[in-house]
């Protein structure tokens, strides 16, 4: 809530919305141009914008309006720029009026708040020239001073016509204030100075008050019997002050709408009386409340006593009824027990009859079941024999057919196998005739490979003895000599092996020399 109205300079147009939102009472901004190199400028929404060229006001080219629309405007020379931005939002201005004298010369303080806006919106059918008039002629400081003077005059005149006991009757009637304000605005825009404050709502208010008194809405316990005069005084105070806010709004709009300012609402926030008078009124109210409290306390005590007596009476009656119910309940219990015993005996008899009938039915069911069972077994045995006979017959036929087909297939397979074997033998014979030389060469090559393997293995044997002679005797001598040399080199002579080698040499030598001796003797 603002306490004063101001105008300021700002560096850029883009700062306008932030400044209007944060600074209370700010109505007009004088922005500077961002850069002279750009052939355009922008106007933010929520503001009235006035454009000047070399200090002279310029109307919009297409609309001819003094207020330029929001947005970006291209192809503008550097000397054409936004000179003033005026806020469109409603502003709340706090205007307390102190030291107001009432009709009975009591000093009171009345705190009043005004809600107003700057006119010039084409969408609402207003003249955009009002914005230019406000900026150049009225200005924020001038508007503040005029509002203070007009509001103080209206409030002091209103307070002078009421006593201090009626001053609390001032209030803001929302429906009436709005309806009267719209009617005054229409009359002023049409050029009429007539302000008709009264309408048909006063009659309705008086009728509602009468209905409330006749309908029994009055609470004697809370208000007390001594409040009749105070109630009528409050009603008269309410009748005098109920339209005060609407009247002040109408009077202010009559003065300020031609200057481009619309008063949207007048709110009487608080009314402060001197402390001694306020304390007297509070004491009177407290006395009335204490009387009402005392009366309510006595009525509560009486009502509590009545309730306790009624509770005791009800308890006694409930006890007597309970005893009667207990007696009648015992009688009904005896009757029900007799009925229950009869029912139990009847139930036992019925149970015995049911058991006998059930046993007979069970025996009949068992006999029928045995008969059905035997009959089913007979039919089942006959069916089984029939099925087995048919199955054996079909099995024999299938087996004979299978054997026949098997023999036929085997015969065909043997014939085909014989033919295939003959063809195989023929193919093998032809193949062997062709590859016989190749097989011979292969076998010879494999024999040579095996001989080479044998020679290779013999070359690795250190004990191998090679002799060029084919004579067995010579070979035996060579082997015996090698054995003897080996035994001599090892120095671990074995008598058995040495002896055997010597015997072999002796026998071989004798067999070799005997023919020579025979030939020599024959000579």
XYZ file of C-alpha atoms in Angstrom, residues 35-326:
292
model
C 20.976 2.294 -28.255
C 20.767 4.865 -31.034
C 22.112 2.332 -33.555
C 18.919 0.257 -33.596
C 16.089 1.559 -35.815
C 13.379 0.330 -33.488
C 12.088 0.518 -29.913
C 9.868 -1.696 -27.731
C 6.916 -1.023 -25.440
C 6.077 -3.459 -22.596
C 2.547 -4.666 -21.876
C 0.634 -3.252 -18.918
C 1.677 0.337 -19.568
C 0.496 3.400 -21.441
C 3.350 4.607 -23.688
C 3.803 8.205 -24.961
C 6.244 8.706 -27.847
C 8.005 11.984 -28.710
C 10.107 13.243 -31.606
C 12.592 15.987 -30.639
C 10.507 16.516 -27.492
C 7.151 16.856 -29.320
C 4.371 14.323 -28.764
C 3.819 11.926 -31.685
C 0.598 10.018 -32.311
C 0.620 6.440 -33.557
C 0.757 6.275 -37.342
C -1.967 3.695 -37.978
C -4.420 4.391 -35.117
C -3.770 8.096 -34.593
C -3.887 7.500 -30.835
C -1.769 9.341 -28.309
C -0.990 6.017 -26.621
C 1.181 3.630 -28.631
C 0.346 -0.118 -28.421
C 2.664 -2.635 -26.762
C 5.207 -4.496 -28.871
C 8.160 -3.700 -31.129
C 8.068 -0.768 -33.555
C 10.497 -0.926 -36.506
C 11.922 1.707 -38.864
C 11.978 4.486 -36.308
C 14.724 7.139 -36.371
C 16.862 7.653 -33.248
C 15.056 10.872 -32.273
C 11.705 9.040 -32.023
C 11.574 7.269 -28.656
C 9.331 6.451 -25.683
C 9.228 9.483 -23.396
C 6.788 8.336 -20.674
C 5.407 5.019 -19.436
C 2.269 5.172 -17.260
C 1.137 2.068 -15.355
C -2.267 0.509 -16.091
C -2.473 -1.342 -12.782
C -4.647 -0.219 -9.900
C -2.842 1.666 -7.134
C -3.822 1.634 -3.444
C -3.108 4.942 -1.681
C -3.341 5.223 2.100
C -4.747 8.639 3.184
C -5.290 8.821 6.969
C -7.223 11.866 8.145
C -6.305 12.906 11.676
C -7.991 15.235 14.190
C -11.473 15.077 12.662
C -14.159 16.721 14.776
C -17.483 14.987 15.178
C -20.854 16.637 15.708
C -20.314 16.569 19.483
C -16.695 17.924 19.160
C -14.895 14.601 19.753
C -11.560 14.222 17.930
C -11.308 11.035 15.867
C -8.815 9.609 13.340
C -10.227 8.002 10.197
C -7.874 5.924 8.044
C -9.091 5.820 4.438
C -7.561 3.916 1.497
C -8.264 4.784 -2.138
C -7.953 2.398 -5.076
C -7.574 4.240 -8.389
C -6.198 3.774 -11.884
C -5.126 6.002 -14.752
C -7.727 6.090 -17.569
C -6.945 5.949 -21.288
C -7.577 2.311 -22.259
C -9.140 2.187 -25.731
C -10.489 -1.338 -25.047
C -12.675 0.154 -22.267
C -13.917 2.979 -24.501
C -11.707 5.656 -22.854
C -9.929 8.587 -24.480
C -6.137 8.054 -24.815
C -5.636 11.823 -24.576
C -6.382 11.482 -20.845
C -2.983 9.804 -20.413
C -1.208 12.735 -22.058
C -3.238 15.168 -19.917
C -2.249 13.264 -16.750
C 1.470 13.165 -17.647
C 1.898 16.787 -18.696
C -0.691 18.611 -16.576
C -1.814 16.654 -13.536
C 1.352 14.625 -12.698
C 1.729 12.166 -9.743
C 2.519 14.785 -7.106
C -0.375 16.958 -8.189
C -2.709 13.972 -8.177
C -1.573 13.016 -4.675
C -2.139 16.535 -3.346
C -5.579 16.796 -4.940
C -6.569 13.353 -3.637
C -5.429 14.265 -0.123
C -7.285 17.563 -0.168
C -10.484 16.166 -1.661
C -10.441 13.094 0.576
C -9.732 15.094 3.731
C -12.528 17.536 2.916
C -14.999 14.723 2.302
C -14.000 12.794 5.428
C -14.070 15.833 7.705
C -17.487 16.840 6.355
C -18.752 13.314 6.888
C -17.390 13.129 10.439
C -18.836 16.558 11.301
C -22.339 15.289 10.577
C -22.101 12.323 12.979
C -21.739 11.963 16.746
C -18.932 9.924 18.225
C -21.432 7.184 19.081
C -22.468 7.037 15.418
C -18.994 7.248 13.881
C -18.581 3.442 13.884
C -21.573 3.254 11.536
C -19.277 4.241 8.671
C -18.571 1.291 6.462
C -17.968 0.345 2.864
C -21.011 -1.168 1.178
C -19.511 -3.346 -1.537
C -22.569 -3.861 -3.776
C -23.893 -0.361 -3.374
C -20.440 1.186 -3.769
C -19.794 -0.662 -7.027
C -23.235 0.006 -8.516
C -23.158 3.694 -7.567
C -19.612 4.104 -8.883
C -20.483 2.630 -12.267
C -23.558 4.827 -12.524
C -21.566 7.956 -11.651
C -18.853 7.036 -14.186
C -21.442 6.648 -16.959
C -23.052 9.996 -16.108
C -19.679 11.782 -16.088
C -18.594 10.255 -19.407
C -21.941 11.327 -20.901
C -21.353 14.883 -19.638
C -23.961 14.856 -16.849
C -23.104 16.269 -13.382
C -26.084 14.676 -11.615
C -25.116 12.120 -8.930
C -28.055 10.092 -7.609
C -26.845 8.372 -4.476
C -30.143 6.789 -3.402
C -31.550 3.719 -5.033
C -33.985 0.950 -4.211
C -31.560 -0.890 -1.915
C -32.307 1.340 1.114
C -35.885 0.163 1.128
C -34.702 -3.422 1.022
C -32.340 -2.823 3.957
C -35.112 -1.265 6.028
C -37.443 -4.156 5.157
C -34.756 -6.661 6.153
C -34.301 -4.890 9.527
C -38.028 -4.932 10.155
C -38.211 -8.613 9.224
C -35.336 -9.414 11.550
C -37.143 -7.729 14.463
C -40.525 -9.284 13.681
C -39.108 -12.719 12.893
C -37.678 -13.208 16.382
C -33.978 -13.019 15.500
C -33.230 -11.001 18.646
C -31.359 -12.863 21.394
C -32.332 -11.456 24.776
C -29.834 -13.654 26.632
C -26.774 -12.464 24.741
C -27.852 -8.833 24.237
C -29.588 -8.121 27.500
C -32.808 -6.192 28.036
C -30.928 -2.874 28.323
C -29.674 -3.046 24.737
C -32.912 -1.910 23.108
C -31.881 1.744 22.985
C -28.354 0.892 21.913
C -29.711 -1.297 19.143
C -31.925 1.491 17.805
C -28.976 3.943 18.060
C -26.741 1.564 16.159
C -29.439 1.197 13.513
C -29.618 4.966 13.092
C -25.802 5.207 12.920
C -25.734 2.468 10.303
C -28.387 4.271 8.239
C -26.313 7.461 8.296
C -22.929 5.924 7.464
C -23.723 2.944 5.239
C -23.432 4.971 2.020
C -20.463 7.107 3.067
C -17.856 5.241 0.999
C -20.105 5.194 -2.079
C -20.815 8.914 -1.741
C -17.117 9.755 -1.343
C -16.239 7.627 -4.370
C -18.924 9.335 -6.444
C -17.732 12.791 -5.408
C -14.092 11.967 -6.125
C -14.903 10.443 -9.536
C -16.874 13.555 -10.428
C -13.727 15.565 -9.771
C -11.006 13.245 -11.140
C -12.521 11.336 -14.121
C -12.285 14.467 -16.335
C -8.584 14.553 -15.400
C -8.020 10.912 -16.428
C -8.150 9.227 -12.996
C -10.857 6.747 -11.939
C -11.449 6.043 -8.243
C -12.320 2.345 -8.184
C -12.902 1.938 -4.464
C -12.923 3.893 -1.195
C -12.211 1.807 1.895
C -12.553 3.104 5.448
C -9.908 0.947 7.116
C -10.205 2.027 10.718
C -11.740 4.661 13.005
C -9.857 5.597 16.168
C -11.598 7.394 19.071
C -9.832 8.891 22.110
C -8.767 6.347 24.668
C -11.070 7.623 27.452
C -14.148 7.399 25.226
C -13.079 3.995 23.925
C -12.597 2.718 27.469
C -16.062 3.996 28.476
C -17.653 2.209 25.526
C -15.705 -0.966 26.349
C -16.811 -0.817 29.985
C -20.413 -0.403 28.952
C -20.102 -3.357 26.625
C -18.432 -5.413 29.361
C -21.209 -4.594 31.848
C -23.825 -5.695 29.352
C -21.845 -8.849 28.690
C -21.465 -9.557 32.422
C -25.207 -9.131 32.964
C -25.904 -11.444 30.091
C -23.355 -13.923 31.481
C -24.963 -13.825 34.932
C -28.385 -14.372 33.445
C -27.111 -17.258 31.342
C -25.423 -18.744 34.443
C -28.683 -18.715 36.454
C -30.619 -20.191 33.561
C -27.951 -22.835 33.209
C -28.237 -23.737 36.910
C -32.011 -24.001 36.646
C -31.759 -26.061 33.509
C -29.169 -28.331 35.194
C -31.497 -28.923 38.180
C -34.382 -29.704 35.860
C -32.208 -32.087 33.916
C -31.044 -33.880 37.089
C -34.636 -34.313 38.292
C -35.700 -35.590 34.911
C -32.738 -37.970 34.868
C -33.657 -39.355 38.293
C -37.289 -39.767 37.254
C -36.240 -41.542 34.081
C -33.848 -43.802 35.993
C -36.621 -44.804 38.443
C -39.041 -45.512 35.622
C -36.342 -47.454 33.742
C -35.612 -49.519 36.892
C -39.296 -50.391 37.379
C -39.627 -51.300 33.716
C -36.492 -53.431 34.000
C -37.922 -55.353 36.975
C -41.182 -55.937 35.128
C -39.257 -57.126 32.099
C -37.180 -59.495 34.278
